[in-house]
mmCIF file with all atom_site columns, C-alpha atoms in Angstrom:
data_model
loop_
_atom_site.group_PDB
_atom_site.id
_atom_site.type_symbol
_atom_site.label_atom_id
_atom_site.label_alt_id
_atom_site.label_comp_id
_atom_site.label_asym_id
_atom_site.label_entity_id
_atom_site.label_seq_id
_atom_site.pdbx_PDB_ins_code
_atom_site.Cartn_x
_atom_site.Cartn_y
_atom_site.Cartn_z
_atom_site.occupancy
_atom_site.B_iso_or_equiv
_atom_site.pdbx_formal_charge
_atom_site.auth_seq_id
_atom_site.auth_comp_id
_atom_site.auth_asym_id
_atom_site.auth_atom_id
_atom_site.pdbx_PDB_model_num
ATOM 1   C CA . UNK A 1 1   ? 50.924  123.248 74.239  1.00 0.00 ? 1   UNK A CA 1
ATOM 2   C CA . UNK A 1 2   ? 54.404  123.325 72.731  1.00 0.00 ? 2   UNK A CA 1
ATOM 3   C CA . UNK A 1 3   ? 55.614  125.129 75.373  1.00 0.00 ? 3   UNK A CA 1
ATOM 4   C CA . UNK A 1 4   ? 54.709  122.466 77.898  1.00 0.00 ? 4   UNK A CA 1
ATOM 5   C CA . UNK A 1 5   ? 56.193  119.629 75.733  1.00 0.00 ? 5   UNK A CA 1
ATOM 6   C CA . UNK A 1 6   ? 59.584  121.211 75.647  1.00 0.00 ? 6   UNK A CA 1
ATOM 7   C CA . UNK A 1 7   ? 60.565  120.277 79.728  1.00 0.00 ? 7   UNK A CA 1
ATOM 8   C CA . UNK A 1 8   ? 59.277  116.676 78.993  1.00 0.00 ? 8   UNK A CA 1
ATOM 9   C CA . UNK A 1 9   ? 61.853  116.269 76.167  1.00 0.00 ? 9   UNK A CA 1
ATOM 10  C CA . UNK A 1 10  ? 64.116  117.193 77.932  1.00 0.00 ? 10  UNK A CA 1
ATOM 11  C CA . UNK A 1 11  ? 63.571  115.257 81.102  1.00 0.00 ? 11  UNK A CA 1
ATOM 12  C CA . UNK A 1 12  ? 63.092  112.554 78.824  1.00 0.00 ? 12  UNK A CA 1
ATOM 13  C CA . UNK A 1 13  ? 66.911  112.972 77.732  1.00 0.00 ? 13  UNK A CA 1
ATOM 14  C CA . UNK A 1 14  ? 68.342  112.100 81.337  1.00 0.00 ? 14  UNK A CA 1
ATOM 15  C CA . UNK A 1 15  ? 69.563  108.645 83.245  1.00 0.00 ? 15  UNK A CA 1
ATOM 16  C CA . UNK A 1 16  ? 71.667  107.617 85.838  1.00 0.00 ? 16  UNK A CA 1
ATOM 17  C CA . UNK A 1 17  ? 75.133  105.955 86.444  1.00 0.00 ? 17  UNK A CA 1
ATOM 18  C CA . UNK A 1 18  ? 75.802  102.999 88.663  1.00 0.00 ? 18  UNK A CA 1
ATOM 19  C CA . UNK A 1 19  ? 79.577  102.787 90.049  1.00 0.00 ? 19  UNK A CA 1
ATOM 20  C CA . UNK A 1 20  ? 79.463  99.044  91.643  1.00 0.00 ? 20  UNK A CA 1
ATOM 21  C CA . UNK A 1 21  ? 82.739  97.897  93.505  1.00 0.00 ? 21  UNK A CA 1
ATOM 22  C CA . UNK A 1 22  ? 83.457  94.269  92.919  1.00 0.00 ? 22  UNK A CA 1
ATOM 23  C CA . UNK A 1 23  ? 84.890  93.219  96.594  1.00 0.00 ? 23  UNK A CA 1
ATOM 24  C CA . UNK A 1 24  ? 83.795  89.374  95.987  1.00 0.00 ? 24  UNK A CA 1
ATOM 25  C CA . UNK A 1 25  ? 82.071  89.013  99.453  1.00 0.00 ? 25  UNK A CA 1
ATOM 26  C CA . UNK A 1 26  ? 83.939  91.348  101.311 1.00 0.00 ? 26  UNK A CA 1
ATOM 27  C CA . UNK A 1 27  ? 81.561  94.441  102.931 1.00 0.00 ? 27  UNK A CA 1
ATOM 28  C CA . UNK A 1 28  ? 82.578  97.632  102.102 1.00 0.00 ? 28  UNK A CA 1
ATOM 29  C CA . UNK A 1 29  ? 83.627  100.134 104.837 1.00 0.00 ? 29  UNK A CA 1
ATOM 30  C CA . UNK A 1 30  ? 83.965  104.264 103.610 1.00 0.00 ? 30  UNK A CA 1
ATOM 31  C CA . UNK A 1 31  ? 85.025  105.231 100.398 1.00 0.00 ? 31  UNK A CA 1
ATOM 32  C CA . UNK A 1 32  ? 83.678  107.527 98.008  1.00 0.00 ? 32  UNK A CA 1
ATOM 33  C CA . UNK A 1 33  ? 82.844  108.472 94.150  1.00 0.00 ? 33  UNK A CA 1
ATOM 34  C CA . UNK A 1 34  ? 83.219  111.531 92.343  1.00 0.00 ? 34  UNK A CA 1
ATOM 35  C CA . UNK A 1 35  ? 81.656  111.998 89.144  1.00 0.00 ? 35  UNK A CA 1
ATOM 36  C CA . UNK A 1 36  ? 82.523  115.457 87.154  1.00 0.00 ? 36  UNK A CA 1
ATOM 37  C CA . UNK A 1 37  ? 81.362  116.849 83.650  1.00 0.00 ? 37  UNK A CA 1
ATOM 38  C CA . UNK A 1 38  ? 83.945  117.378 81.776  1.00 0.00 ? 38  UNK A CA 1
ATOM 39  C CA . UNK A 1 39  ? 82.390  117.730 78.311  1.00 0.00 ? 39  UNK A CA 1
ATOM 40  C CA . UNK A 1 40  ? 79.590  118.444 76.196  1.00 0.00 ? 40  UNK A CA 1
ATOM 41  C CA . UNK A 1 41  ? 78.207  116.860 73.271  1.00 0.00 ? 41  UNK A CA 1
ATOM 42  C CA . UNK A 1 42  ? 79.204  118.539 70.010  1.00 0.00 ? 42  UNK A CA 1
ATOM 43  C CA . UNK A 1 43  ? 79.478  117.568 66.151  1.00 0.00 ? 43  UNK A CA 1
ATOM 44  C CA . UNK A 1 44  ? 81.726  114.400 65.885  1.00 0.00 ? 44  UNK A CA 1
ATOM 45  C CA . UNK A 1 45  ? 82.623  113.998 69.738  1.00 0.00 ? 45  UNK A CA 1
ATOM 46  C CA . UNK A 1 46  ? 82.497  116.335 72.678  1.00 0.00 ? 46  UNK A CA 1
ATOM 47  C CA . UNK A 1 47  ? 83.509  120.193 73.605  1.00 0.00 ? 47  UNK A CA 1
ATOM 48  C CA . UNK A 1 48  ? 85.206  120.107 76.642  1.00 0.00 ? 48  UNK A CA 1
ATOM 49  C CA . UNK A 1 49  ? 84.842  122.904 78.913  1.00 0.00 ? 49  UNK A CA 1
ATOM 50  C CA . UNK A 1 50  ? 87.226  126.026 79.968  1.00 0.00 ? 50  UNK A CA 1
ATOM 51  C CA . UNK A 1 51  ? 88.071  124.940 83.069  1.00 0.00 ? 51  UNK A CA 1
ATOM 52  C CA . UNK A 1 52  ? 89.311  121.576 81.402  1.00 0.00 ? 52  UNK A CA 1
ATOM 53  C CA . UNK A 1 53  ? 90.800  123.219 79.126  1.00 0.00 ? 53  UNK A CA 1
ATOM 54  C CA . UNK A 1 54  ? 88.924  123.899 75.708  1.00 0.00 ? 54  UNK A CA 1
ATOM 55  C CA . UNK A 1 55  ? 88.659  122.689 72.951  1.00 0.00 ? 55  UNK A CA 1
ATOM 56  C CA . UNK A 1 56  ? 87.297  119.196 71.488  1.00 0.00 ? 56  UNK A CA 1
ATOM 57  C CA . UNK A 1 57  ? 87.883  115.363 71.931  1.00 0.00 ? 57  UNK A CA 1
ATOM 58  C CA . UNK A 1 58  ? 86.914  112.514 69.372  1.00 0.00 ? 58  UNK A CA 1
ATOM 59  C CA . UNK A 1 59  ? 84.151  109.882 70.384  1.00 0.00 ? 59  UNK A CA 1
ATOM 60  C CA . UNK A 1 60  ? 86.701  107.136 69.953  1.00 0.00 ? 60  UNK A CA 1
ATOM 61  C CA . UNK A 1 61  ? 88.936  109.417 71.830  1.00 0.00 ? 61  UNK A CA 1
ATOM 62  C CA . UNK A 1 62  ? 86.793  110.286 74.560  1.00 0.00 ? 62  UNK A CA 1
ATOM 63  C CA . UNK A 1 63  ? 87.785  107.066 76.843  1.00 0.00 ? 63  UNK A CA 1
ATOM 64  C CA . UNK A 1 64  ? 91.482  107.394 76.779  1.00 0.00 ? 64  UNK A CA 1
ATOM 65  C CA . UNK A 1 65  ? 93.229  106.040 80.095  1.00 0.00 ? 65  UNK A CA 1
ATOM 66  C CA . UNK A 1 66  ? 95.586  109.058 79.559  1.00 0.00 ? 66  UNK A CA 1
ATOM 67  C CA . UNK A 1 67  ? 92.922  111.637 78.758  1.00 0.00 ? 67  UNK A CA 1
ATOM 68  C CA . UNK A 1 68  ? 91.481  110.505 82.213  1.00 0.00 ? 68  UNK A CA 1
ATOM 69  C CA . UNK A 1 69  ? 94.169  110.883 83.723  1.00 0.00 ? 69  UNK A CA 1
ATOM 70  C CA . UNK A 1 70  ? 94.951  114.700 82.713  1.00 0.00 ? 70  UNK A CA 1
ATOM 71  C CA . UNK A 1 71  ? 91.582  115.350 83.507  1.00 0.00 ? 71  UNK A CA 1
ATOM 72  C CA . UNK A 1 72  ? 91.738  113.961 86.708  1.00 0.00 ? 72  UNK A CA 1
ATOM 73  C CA . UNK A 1 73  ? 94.738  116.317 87.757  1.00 0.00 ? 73  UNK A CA 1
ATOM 74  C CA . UNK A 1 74  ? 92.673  119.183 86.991  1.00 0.00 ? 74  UNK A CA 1
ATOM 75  C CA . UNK A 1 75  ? 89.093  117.924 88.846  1.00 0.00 ? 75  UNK A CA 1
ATOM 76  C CA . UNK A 1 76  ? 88.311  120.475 91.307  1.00 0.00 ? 76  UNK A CA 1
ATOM 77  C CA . UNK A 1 77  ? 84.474  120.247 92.138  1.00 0.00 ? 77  UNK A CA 1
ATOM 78  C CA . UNK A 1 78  ? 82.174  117.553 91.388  1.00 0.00 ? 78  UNK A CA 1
ATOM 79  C CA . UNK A 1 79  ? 79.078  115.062 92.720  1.00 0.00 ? 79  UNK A CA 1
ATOM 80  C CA . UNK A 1 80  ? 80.517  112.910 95.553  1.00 0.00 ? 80  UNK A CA 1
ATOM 81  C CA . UNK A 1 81  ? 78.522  110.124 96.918  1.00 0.00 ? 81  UNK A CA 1
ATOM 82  C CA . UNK A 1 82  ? 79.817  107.820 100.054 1.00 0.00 ? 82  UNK A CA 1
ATOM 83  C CA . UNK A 1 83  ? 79.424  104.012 98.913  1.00 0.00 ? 83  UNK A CA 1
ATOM 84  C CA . UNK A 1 84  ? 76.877  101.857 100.579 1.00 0.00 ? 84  UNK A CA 1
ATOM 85  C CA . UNK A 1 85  ? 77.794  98.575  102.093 1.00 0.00 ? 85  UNK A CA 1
ATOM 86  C CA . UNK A 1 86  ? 77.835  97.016  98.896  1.00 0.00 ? 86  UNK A CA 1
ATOM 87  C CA . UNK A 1 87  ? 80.593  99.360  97.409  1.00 0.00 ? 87  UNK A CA 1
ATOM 88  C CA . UNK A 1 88  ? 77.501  100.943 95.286  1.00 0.00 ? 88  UNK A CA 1
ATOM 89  C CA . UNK A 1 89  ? 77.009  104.950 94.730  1.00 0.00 ? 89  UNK A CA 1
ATOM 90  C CA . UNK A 1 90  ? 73.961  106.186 92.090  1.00 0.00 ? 90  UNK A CA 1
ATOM 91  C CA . UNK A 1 91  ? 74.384  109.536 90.340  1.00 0.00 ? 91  UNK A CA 1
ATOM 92  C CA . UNK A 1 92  ? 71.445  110.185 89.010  1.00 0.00 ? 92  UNK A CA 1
ATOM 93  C CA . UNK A 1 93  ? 69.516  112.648 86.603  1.00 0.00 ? 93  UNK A CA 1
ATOM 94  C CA . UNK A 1 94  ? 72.485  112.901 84.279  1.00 0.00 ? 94  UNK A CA 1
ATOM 95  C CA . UNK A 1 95  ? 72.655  114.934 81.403  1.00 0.00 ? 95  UNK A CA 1
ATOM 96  C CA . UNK A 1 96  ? 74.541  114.097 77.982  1.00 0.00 ? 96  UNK A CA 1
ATOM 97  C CA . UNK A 1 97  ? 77.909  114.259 77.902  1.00 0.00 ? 97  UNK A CA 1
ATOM 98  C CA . UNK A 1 98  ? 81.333  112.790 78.499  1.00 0.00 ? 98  UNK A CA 1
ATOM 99  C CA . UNK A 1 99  ? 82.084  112.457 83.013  1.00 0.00 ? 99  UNK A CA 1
ATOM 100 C CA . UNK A 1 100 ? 84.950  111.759 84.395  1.00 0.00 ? 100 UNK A CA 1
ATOM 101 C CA . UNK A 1 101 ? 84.338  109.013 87.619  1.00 0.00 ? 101 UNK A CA 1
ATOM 102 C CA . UNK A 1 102 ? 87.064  109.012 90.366  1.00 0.00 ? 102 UNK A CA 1
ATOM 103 C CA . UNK A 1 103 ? 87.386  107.557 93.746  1.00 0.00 ? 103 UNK A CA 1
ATOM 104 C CA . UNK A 1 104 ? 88.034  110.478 96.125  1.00 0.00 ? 104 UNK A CA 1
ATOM 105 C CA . UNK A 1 105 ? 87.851  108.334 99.427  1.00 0.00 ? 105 UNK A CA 1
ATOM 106 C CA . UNK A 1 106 ? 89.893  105.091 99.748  1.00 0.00 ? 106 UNK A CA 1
ATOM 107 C CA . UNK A 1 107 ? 87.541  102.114 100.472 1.00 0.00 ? 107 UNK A CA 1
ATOM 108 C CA . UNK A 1 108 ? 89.066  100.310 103.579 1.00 0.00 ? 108 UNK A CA 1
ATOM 109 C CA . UNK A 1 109 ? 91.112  97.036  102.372 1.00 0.00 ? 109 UNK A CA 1
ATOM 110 C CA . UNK A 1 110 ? 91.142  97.651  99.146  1.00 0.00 ? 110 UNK A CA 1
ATOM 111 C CA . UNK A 1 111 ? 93.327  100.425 97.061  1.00 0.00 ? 111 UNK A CA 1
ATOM 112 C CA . UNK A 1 112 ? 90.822  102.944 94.633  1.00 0.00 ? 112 UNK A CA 1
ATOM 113 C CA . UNK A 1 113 ? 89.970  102.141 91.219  1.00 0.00 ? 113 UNK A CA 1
ATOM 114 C CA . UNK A 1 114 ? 91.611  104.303 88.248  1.00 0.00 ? 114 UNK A CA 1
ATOM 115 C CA . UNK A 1 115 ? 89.930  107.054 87.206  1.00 0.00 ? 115 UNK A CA 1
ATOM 116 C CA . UNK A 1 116 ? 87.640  106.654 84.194  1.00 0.00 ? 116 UNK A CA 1
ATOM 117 C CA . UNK A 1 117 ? 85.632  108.557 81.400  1.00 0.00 ? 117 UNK A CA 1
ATOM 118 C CA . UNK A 1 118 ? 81.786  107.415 80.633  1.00 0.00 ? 118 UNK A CA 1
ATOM 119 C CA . UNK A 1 119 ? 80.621  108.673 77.890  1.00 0.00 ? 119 UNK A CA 1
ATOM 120 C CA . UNK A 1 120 ? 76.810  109.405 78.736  1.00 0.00 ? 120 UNK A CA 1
ATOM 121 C CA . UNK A 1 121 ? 74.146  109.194 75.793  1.00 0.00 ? 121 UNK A CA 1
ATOM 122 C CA . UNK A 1 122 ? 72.451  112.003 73.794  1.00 0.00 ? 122 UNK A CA 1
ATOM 123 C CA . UNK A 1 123 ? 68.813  110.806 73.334  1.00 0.00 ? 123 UNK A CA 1
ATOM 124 C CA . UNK A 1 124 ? 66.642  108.540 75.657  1.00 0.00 ? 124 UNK A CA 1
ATOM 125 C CA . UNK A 1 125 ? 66.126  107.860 79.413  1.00 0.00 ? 125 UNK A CA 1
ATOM 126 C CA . UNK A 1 126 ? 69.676  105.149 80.002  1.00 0.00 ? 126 UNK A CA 1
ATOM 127 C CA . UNK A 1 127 ? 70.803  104.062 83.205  1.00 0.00 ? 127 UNK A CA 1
ATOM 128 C CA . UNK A 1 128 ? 74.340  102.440 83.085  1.00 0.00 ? 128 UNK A CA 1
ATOM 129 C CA . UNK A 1 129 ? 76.476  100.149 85.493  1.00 0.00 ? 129 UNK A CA 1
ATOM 130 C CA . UNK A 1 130 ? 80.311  100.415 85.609  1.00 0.00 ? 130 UNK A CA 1
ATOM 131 C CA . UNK A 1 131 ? 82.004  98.247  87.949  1.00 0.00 ? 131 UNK A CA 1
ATOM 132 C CA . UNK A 1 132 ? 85.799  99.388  87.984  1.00 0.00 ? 132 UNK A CA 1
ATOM 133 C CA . UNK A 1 133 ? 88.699  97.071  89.180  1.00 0.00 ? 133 UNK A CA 1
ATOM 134 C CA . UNK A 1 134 ? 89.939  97.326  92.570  1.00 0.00 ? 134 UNK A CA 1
ATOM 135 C CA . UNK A 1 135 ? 92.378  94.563  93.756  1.00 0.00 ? 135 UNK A CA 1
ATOM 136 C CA . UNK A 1 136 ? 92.272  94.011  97.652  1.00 0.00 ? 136 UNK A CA 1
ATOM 137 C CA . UNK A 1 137 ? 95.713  95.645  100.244 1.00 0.00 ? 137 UNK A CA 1
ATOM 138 C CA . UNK A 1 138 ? 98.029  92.622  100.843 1.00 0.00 ? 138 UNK A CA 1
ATOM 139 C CA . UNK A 1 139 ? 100.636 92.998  103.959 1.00 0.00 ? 139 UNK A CA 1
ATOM 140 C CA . UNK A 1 140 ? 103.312 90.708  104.202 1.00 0.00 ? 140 UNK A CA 1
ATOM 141 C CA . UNK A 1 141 ? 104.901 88.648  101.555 1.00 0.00 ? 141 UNK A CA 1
ATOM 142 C CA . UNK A 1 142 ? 102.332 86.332  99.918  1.00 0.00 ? 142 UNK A CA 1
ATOM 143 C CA . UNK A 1 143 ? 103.090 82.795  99.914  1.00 0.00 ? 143 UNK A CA 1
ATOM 144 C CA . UNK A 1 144 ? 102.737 80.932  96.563  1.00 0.00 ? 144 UNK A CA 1
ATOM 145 C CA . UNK A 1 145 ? 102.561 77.222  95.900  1.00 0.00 ? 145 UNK A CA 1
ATOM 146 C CA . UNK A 1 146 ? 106.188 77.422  94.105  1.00 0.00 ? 146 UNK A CA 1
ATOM 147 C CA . UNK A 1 147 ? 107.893 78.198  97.129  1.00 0.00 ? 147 UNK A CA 1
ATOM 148 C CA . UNK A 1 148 ? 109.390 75.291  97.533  1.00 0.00 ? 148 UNK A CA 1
ATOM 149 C CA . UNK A 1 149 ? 110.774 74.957  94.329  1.00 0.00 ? 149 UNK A CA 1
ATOM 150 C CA . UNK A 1 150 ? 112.773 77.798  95.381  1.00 0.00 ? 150 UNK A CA 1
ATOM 151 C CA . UNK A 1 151 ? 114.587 76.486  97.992  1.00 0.00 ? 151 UNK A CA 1
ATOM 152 C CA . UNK A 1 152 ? 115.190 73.345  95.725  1.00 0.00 ? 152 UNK A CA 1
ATOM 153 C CA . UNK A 1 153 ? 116.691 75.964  93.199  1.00 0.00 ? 153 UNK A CA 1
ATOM 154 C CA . UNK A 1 154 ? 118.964 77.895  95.879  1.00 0.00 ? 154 UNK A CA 1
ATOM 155 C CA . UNK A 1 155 ? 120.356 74.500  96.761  1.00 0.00 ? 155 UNK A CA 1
ATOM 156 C CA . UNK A 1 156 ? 121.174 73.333  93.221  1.00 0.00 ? 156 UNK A CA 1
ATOM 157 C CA . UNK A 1 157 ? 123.375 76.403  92.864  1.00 0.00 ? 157 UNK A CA 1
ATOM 158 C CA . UNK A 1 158 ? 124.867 76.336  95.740  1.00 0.00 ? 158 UNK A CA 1
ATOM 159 C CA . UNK A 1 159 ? 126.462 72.896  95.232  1.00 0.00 ? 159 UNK A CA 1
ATOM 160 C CA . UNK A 1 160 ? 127.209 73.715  91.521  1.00 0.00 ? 160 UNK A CA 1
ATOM 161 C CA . UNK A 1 161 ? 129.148 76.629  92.725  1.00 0.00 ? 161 UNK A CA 1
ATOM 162 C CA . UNK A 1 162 ? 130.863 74.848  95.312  1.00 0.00 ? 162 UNK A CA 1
ATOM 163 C CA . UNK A 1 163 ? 131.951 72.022  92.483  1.00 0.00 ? 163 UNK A CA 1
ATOM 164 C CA . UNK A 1 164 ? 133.285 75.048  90.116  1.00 0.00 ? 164 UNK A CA 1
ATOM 165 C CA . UNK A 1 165 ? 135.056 75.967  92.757  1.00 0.00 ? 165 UNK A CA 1
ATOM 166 C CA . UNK A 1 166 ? 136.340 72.248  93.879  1.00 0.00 ? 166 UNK A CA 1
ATOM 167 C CA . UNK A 1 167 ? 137.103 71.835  89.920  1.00 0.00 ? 167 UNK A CA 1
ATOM 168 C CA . UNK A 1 168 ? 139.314 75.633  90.008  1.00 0.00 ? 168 UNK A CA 1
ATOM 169 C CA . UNK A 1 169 ? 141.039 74.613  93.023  1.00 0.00 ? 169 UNK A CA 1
ATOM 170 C CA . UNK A 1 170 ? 145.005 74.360  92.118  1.00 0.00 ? 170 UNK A CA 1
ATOM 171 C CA . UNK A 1 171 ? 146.199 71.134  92.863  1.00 0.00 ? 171 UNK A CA 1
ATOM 172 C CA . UNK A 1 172 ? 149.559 70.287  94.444  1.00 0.00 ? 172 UNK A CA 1
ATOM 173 C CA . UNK A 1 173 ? 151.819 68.344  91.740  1.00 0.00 ? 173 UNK A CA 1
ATOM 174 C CA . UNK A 1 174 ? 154.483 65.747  92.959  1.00 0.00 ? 174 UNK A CA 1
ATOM 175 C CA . UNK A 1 175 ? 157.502 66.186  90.553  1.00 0.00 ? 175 UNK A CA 1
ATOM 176 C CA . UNK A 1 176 ? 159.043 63.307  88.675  1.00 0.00 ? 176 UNK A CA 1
ATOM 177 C CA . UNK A 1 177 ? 163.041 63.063  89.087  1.00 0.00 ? 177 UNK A CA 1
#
């Protein structure tokens, strides 16, 4: 009987990640989502593994920009799912530990979201959301409202320097005799 208990715990000790684009109400068109292990929980934070490079990171460490980052150099092979239309990808059956999530396939129109750590839970069934920032490709120079207050500006200087220059300009003396 204990034998057969030992799976269920286990299972029971798994969830899943959501990665959900925010495009507004723009569809999504390709892109993809890596996720990669990159540690293992251990006392007081996580025991990252060899091919990471060793050793062990903090809990309040363990969602560093810059620790992504480095980790994100050295990502070779990991889960990739293609988005859906609604810039959504679900890992699921996850076990505990800290994963790094990167976008290895540009979603059209938009530029890909910096990569990320989760840190993924040690006890329970969980299933999380994450919904990085992506900011849309612009072309062209936007216009902005204050435009015109440029212009206005241009042509303020303009005639100031043209007075400095009026006011600097020697000026022919008539001599008294």
């Amino acid at each position: 009987v204990l034998v057969l208990a030992q799976p269920t715990a286990a299972a029971e000790n798994r969830g899943s990640v959501k990665i959900d684009l925010d495009t507004g109400e723009l569809p999504v068109t390709n892109g993809a989502v890596t996720l990669y292990q990159v540690a293992e929980p251990a006392d007081e934070g996580y025991r990252v593994l060899d091919y990471y490079g060793g050793g062990t990171v903090r809990y309040q460490d363990a969602v560093s920009e810059n620790l992504a980052m480095y980790f994100s150099e050295l990502a070779d092979a990991g889960r990739e799912l293609l988005l859906d239309v609604d810039g959504q990808a679900v890992f699921t059956g996850l076990e505990a530990g800290l994963y790094l999530v990167r976008q290895t396939e540009r979603t059209d129109g938009f530029y890909p979201f910096r990569p990320f750590l989760l840190r993924l839970p040690t006890k329970g069934q969980w299933d999380l959301k994450r919904t990085p920032a992506i900011s849309p490709i612009t072309t062209g120079c936007p216009q902005t409202a204050d435009s015109g207050k440029l212009t206005i500006g241009l042509w303020g200087m303009g005639l100031s320097g043209l007075g400095l220059v009026l006011c600097a300009w020697p000026k022919k003396r008539e001599r008294w005799q």
